[in-house]
PDB file of C-alpha atoms in Angstrom:
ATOM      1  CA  UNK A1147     107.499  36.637  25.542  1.00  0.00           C
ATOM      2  CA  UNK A1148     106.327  34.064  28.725  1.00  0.00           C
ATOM      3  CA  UNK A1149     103.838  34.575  30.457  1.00  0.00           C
ATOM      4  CA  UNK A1150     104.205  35.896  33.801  1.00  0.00           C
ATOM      5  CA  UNK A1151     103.209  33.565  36.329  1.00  0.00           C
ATOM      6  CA  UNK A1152     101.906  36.399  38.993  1.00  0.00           C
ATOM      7  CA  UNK A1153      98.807  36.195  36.403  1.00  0.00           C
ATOM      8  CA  UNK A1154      96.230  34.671  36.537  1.00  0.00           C
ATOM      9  CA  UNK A1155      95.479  32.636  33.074  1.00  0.00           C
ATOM     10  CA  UNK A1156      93.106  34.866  31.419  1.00  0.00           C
ATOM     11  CA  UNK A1157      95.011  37.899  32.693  1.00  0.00           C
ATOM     12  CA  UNK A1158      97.288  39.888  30.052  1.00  0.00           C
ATOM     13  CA  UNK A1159      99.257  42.662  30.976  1.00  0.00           C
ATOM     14  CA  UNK A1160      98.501  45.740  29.227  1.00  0.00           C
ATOM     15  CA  UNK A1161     101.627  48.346  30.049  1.00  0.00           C
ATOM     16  CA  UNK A1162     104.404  48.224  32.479  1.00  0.00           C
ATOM     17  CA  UNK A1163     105.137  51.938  34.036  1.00  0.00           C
ATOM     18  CA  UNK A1164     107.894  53.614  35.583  1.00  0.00           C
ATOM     19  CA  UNK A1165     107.983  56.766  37.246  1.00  0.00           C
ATOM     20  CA  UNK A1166     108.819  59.423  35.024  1.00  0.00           C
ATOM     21  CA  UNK A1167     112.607  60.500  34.806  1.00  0.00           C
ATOM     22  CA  UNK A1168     112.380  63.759  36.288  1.00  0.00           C
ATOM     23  CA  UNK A1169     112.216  61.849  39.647  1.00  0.00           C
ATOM     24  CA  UNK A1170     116.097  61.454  38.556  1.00  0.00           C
ATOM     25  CA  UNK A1171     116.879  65.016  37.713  1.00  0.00           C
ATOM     26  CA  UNK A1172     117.994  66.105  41.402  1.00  0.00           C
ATOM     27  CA  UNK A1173     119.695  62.844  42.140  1.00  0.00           C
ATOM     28  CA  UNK A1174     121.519  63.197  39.072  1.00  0.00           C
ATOM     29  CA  UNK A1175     122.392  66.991  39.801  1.00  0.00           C
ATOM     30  CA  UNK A1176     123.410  65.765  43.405  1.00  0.00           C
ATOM     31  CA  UNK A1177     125.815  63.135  41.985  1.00  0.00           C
ATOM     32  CA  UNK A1178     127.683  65.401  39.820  1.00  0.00           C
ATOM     33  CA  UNK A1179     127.992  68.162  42.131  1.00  0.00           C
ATOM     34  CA  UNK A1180     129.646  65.387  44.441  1.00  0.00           C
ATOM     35  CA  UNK A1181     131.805  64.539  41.562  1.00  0.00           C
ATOM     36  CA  UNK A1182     133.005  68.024  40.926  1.00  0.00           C
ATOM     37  CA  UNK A1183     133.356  68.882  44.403  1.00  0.00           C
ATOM     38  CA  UNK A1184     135.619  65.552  44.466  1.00  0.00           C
ATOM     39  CA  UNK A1185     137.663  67.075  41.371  1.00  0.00           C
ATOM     40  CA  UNK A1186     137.877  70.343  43.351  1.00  0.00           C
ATOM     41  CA  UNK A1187     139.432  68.926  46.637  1.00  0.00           C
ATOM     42  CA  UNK A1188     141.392  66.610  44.613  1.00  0.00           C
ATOM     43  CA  UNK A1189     143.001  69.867  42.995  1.00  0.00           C
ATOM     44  CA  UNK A1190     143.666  72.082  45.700  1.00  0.00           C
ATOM     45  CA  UNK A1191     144.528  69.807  48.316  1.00  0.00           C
ATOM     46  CA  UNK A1192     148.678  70.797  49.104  1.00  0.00           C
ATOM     47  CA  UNK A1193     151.359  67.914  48.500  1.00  0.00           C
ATOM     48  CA  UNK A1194     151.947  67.406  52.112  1.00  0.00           C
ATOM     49  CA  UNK A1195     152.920  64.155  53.985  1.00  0.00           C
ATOM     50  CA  UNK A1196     148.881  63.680  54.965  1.00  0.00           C
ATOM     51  CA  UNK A1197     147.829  64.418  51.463  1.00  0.00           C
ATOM     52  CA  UNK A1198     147.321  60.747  50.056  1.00  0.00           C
ATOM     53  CA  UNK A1199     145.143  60.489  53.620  1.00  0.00           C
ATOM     54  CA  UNK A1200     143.316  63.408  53.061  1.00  0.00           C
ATOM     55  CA  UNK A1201     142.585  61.947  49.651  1.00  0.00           C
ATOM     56  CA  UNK A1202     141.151  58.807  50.308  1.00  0.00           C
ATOM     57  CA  UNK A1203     138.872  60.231  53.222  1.00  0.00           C
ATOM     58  CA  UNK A1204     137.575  63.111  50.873  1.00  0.00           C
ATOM     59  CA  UNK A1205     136.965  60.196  48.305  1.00  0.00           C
ATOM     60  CA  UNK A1206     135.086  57.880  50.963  1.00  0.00           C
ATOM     61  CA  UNK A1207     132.713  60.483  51.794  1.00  0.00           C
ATOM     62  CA  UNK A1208     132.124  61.198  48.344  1.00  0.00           C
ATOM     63  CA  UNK A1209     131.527  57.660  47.597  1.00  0.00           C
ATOM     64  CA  UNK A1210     128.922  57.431  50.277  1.00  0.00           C
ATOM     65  CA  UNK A1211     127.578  60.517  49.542  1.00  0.00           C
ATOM     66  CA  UNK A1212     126.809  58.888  45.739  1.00  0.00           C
ATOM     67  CA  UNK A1213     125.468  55.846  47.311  1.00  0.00           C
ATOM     68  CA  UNK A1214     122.482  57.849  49.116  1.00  0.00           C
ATOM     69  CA  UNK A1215     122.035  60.651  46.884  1.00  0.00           C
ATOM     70  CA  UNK A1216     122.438  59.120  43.454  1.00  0.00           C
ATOM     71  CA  UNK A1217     122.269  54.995  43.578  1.00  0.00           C
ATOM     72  CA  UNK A1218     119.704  54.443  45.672  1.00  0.00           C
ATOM     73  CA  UNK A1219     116.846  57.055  44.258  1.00  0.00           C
ATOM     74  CA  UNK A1220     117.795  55.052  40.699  1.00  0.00           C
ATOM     75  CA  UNK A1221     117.581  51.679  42.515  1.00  0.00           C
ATOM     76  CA  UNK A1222     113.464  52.776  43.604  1.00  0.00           C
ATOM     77  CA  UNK A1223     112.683  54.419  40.554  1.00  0.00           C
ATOM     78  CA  UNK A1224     113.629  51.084  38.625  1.00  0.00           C
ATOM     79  CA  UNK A1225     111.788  49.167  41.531  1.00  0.00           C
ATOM     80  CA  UNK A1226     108.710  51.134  41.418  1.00  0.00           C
ATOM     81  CA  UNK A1227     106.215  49.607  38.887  1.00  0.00           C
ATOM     82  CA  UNK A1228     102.755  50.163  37.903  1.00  0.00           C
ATOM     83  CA  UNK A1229     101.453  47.688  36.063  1.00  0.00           C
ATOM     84  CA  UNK A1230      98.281  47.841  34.252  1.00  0.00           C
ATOM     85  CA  UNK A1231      96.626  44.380  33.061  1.00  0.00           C
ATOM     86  CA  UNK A1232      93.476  43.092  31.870  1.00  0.00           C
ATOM     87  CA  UNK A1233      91.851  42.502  35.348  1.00  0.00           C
ATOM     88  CA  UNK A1234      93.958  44.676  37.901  1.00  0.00           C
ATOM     89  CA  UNK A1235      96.385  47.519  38.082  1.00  0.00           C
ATOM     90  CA  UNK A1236      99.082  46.313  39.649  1.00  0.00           C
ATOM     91  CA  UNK A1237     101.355  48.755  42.293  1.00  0.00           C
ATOM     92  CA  UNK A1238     104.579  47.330  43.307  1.00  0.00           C
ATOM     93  CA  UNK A1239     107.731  49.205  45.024  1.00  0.00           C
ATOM     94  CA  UNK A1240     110.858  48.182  47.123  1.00  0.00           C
ATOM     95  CA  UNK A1241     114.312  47.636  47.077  1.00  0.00           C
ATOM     96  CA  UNK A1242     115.027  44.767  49.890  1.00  0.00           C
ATOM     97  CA  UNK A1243     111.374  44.195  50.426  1.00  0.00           C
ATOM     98  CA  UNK A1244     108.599  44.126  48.569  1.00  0.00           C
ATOM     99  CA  UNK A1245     105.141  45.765  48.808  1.00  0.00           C
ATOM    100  CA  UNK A1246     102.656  45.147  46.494  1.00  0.00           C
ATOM    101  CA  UNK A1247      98.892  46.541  46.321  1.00  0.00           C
ATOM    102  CA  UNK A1248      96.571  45.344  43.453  1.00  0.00           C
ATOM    103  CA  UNK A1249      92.965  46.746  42.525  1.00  0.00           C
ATOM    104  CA  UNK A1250      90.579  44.914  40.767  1.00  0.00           C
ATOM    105  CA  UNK A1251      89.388  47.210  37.756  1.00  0.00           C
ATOM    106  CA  UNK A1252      85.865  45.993  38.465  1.00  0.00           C
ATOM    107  CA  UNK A1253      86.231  48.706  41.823  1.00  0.00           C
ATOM    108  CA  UNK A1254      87.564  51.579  39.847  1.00  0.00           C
ATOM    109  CA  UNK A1255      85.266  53.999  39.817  1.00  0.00           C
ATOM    110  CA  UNK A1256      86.902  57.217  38.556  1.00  0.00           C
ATOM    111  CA  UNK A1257      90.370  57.860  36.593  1.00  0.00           C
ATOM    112  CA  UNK A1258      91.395  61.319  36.839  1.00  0.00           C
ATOM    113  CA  UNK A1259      94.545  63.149  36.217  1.00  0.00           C
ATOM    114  CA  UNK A1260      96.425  66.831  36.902  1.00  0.00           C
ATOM    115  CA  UNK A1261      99.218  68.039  35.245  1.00  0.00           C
ATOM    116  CA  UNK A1262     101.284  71.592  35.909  1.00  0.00           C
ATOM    117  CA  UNK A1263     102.841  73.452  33.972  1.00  0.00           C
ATOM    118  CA  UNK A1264     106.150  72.033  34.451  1.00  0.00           C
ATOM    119  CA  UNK A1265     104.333  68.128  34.048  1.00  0.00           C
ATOM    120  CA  UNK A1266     103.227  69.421  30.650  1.00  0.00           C
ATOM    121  CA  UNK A1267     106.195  70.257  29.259  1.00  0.00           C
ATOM    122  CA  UNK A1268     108.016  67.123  30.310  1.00  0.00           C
ATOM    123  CA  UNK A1269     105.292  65.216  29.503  1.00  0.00           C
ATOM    124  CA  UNK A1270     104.271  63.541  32.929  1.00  0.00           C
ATOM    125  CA  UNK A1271     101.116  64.274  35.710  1.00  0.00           C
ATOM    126  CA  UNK A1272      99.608  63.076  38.563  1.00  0.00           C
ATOM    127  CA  UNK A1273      96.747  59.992  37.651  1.00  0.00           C
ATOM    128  CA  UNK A1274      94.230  59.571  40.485  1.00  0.00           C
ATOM    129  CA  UNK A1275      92.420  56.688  40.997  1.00  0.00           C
ATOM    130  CA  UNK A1276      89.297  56.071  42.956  1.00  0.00           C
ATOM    131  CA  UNK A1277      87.958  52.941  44.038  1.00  0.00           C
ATOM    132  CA  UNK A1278      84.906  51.227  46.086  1.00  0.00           C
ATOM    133  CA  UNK A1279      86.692  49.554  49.252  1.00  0.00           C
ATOM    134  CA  UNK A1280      88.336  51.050  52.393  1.00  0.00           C
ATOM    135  CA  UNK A1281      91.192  52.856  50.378  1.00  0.00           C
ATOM    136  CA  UNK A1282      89.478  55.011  48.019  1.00  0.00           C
ATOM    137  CA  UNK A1283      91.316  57.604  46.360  1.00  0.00           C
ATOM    138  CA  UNK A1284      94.595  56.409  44.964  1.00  0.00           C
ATOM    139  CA  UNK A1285      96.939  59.404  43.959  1.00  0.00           C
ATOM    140  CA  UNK A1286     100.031  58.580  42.162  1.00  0.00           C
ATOM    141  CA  UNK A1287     102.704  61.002  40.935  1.00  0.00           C
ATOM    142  CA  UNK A1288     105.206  61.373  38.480  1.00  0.00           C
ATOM    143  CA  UNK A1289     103.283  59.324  35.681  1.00  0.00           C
ATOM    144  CA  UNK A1290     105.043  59.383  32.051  1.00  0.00           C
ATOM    145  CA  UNK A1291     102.288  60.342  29.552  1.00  0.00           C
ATOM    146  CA  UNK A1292      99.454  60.391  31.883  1.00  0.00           C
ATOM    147  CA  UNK A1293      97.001  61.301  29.552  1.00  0.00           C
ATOM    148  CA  UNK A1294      97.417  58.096  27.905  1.00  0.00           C
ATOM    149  CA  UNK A1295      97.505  56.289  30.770  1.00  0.00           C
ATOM    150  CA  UNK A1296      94.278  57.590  32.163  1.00  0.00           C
ATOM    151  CA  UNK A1297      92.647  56.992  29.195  1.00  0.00           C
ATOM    152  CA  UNK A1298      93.739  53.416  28.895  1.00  0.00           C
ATOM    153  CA  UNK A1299      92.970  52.406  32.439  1.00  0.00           C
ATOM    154  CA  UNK A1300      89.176  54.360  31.755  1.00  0.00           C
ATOM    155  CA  UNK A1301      88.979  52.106  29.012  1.00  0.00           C
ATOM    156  CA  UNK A1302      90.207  48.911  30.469  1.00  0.00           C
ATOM    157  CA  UNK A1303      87.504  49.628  33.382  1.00  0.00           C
ATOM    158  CA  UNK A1304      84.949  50.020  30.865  1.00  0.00           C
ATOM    159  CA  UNK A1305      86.239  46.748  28.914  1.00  0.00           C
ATOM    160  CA  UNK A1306      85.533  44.727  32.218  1.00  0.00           C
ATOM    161  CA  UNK A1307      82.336  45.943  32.997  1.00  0.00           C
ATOM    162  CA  UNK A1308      81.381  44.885  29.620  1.00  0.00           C
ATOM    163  CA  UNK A1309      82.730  41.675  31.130  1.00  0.00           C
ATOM    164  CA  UNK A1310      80.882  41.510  34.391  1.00  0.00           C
ATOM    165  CA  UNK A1311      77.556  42.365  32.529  1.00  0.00           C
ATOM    166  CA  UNK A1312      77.519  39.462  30.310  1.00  0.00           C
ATOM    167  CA  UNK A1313      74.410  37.144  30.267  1.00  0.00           C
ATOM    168  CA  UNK A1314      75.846  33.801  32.717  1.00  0.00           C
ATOM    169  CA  UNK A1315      72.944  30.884  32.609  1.00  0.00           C
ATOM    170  CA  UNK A1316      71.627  30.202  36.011  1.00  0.00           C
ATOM    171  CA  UNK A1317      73.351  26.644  37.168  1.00  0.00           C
ATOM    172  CA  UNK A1318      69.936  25.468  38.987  1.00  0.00           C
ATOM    173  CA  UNK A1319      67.340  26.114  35.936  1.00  0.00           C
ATOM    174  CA  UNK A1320      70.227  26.501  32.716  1.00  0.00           C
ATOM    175  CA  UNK A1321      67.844  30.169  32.343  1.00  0.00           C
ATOM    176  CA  UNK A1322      70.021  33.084  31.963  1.00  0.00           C
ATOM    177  CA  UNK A1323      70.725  35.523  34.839  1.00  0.00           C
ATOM    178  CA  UNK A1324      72.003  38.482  34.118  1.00  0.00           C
ATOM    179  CA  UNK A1325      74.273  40.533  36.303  1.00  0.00           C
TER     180      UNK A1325
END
């Protein structure tokens, strides 16, 4: 696997997230009650001389009503990505644009996480994040296995501290400093 060039060279990623797929669930319901309600009209609309019209409008609308309520909450769950890496966890979301937001694990300084009832059957929760700079508290929803994830994040946070407090020799007397 390459190495993605939106890292920087010592920077691995770690995981690649996903909301979870019960985002999908009502989209997914929506689409097939469009799709049966299609079937229905289809089936009772009378052989008349505007029937083939009737048809193809009914269709349209159905079409379109697909298009809002089924493709395009699939298009931003697949666009939505967290990204956790060696240095940063990574946030990025959009369909025509892009937004992005990074945070430096070095300013995490708390990983919690909720899950309900329903999140703990289906395996998902709500992972909040808190860091030192103007946004603080980072709450994002619908993680799969958020458990994990919180744990892995703590960890990563604790794995670059470990970094940050390594012994670096001073450049101006070659005596260590220590940070």
């Amino acid at each position: 696997m390459g190495h993605d060039s939106s890292l920087a060279d010592s920077e691995e990623s770690v995981r690649v997230l996903h909301p979870h797929w019960k985002t999908l669930v009502g989209p997914v319901a929506a689409g097939l009650l469009v799709a049966v309600a299609l079937a229905a009209v289809e089936a009772l609309t009378p052989g008349n001389k505007y029937a083939a019209i009737e048809r193809l409008a009914v269709a349209v609308v159905a079409v379109a009503l697909l298009l809002w309520w089924l493709l395009l909450p699939v298009l931003v769950w697949r666009t939505t990505v967290y990204e956790l890496t060696t240095r940063r966890m990574r946030l990025r979301d959009g369909i025509l644009t892009r937004n992005g937001r990074d945070i430096p694990l070095s300013r995490i300084t708390d990983v919690s996480f909720r899950k309900g009832v329903l999140d703990r059957l289906l395996g998902c929760g709500t992972l909040v994040v808190e860091s030192a700079g103007e946004h603080g508290e980072l709450t994002l929803t619908e993680i799969p296995h958020v458990e994990r994830v919180s744990s892995l994040l703590f960890q990563l946070v604790e794995d670059e501290q470990k970094r940050d407090d390594r012994v670096y020799p001073d450049p101006a007397d070659g005596r260590p400093t220590y940070d």
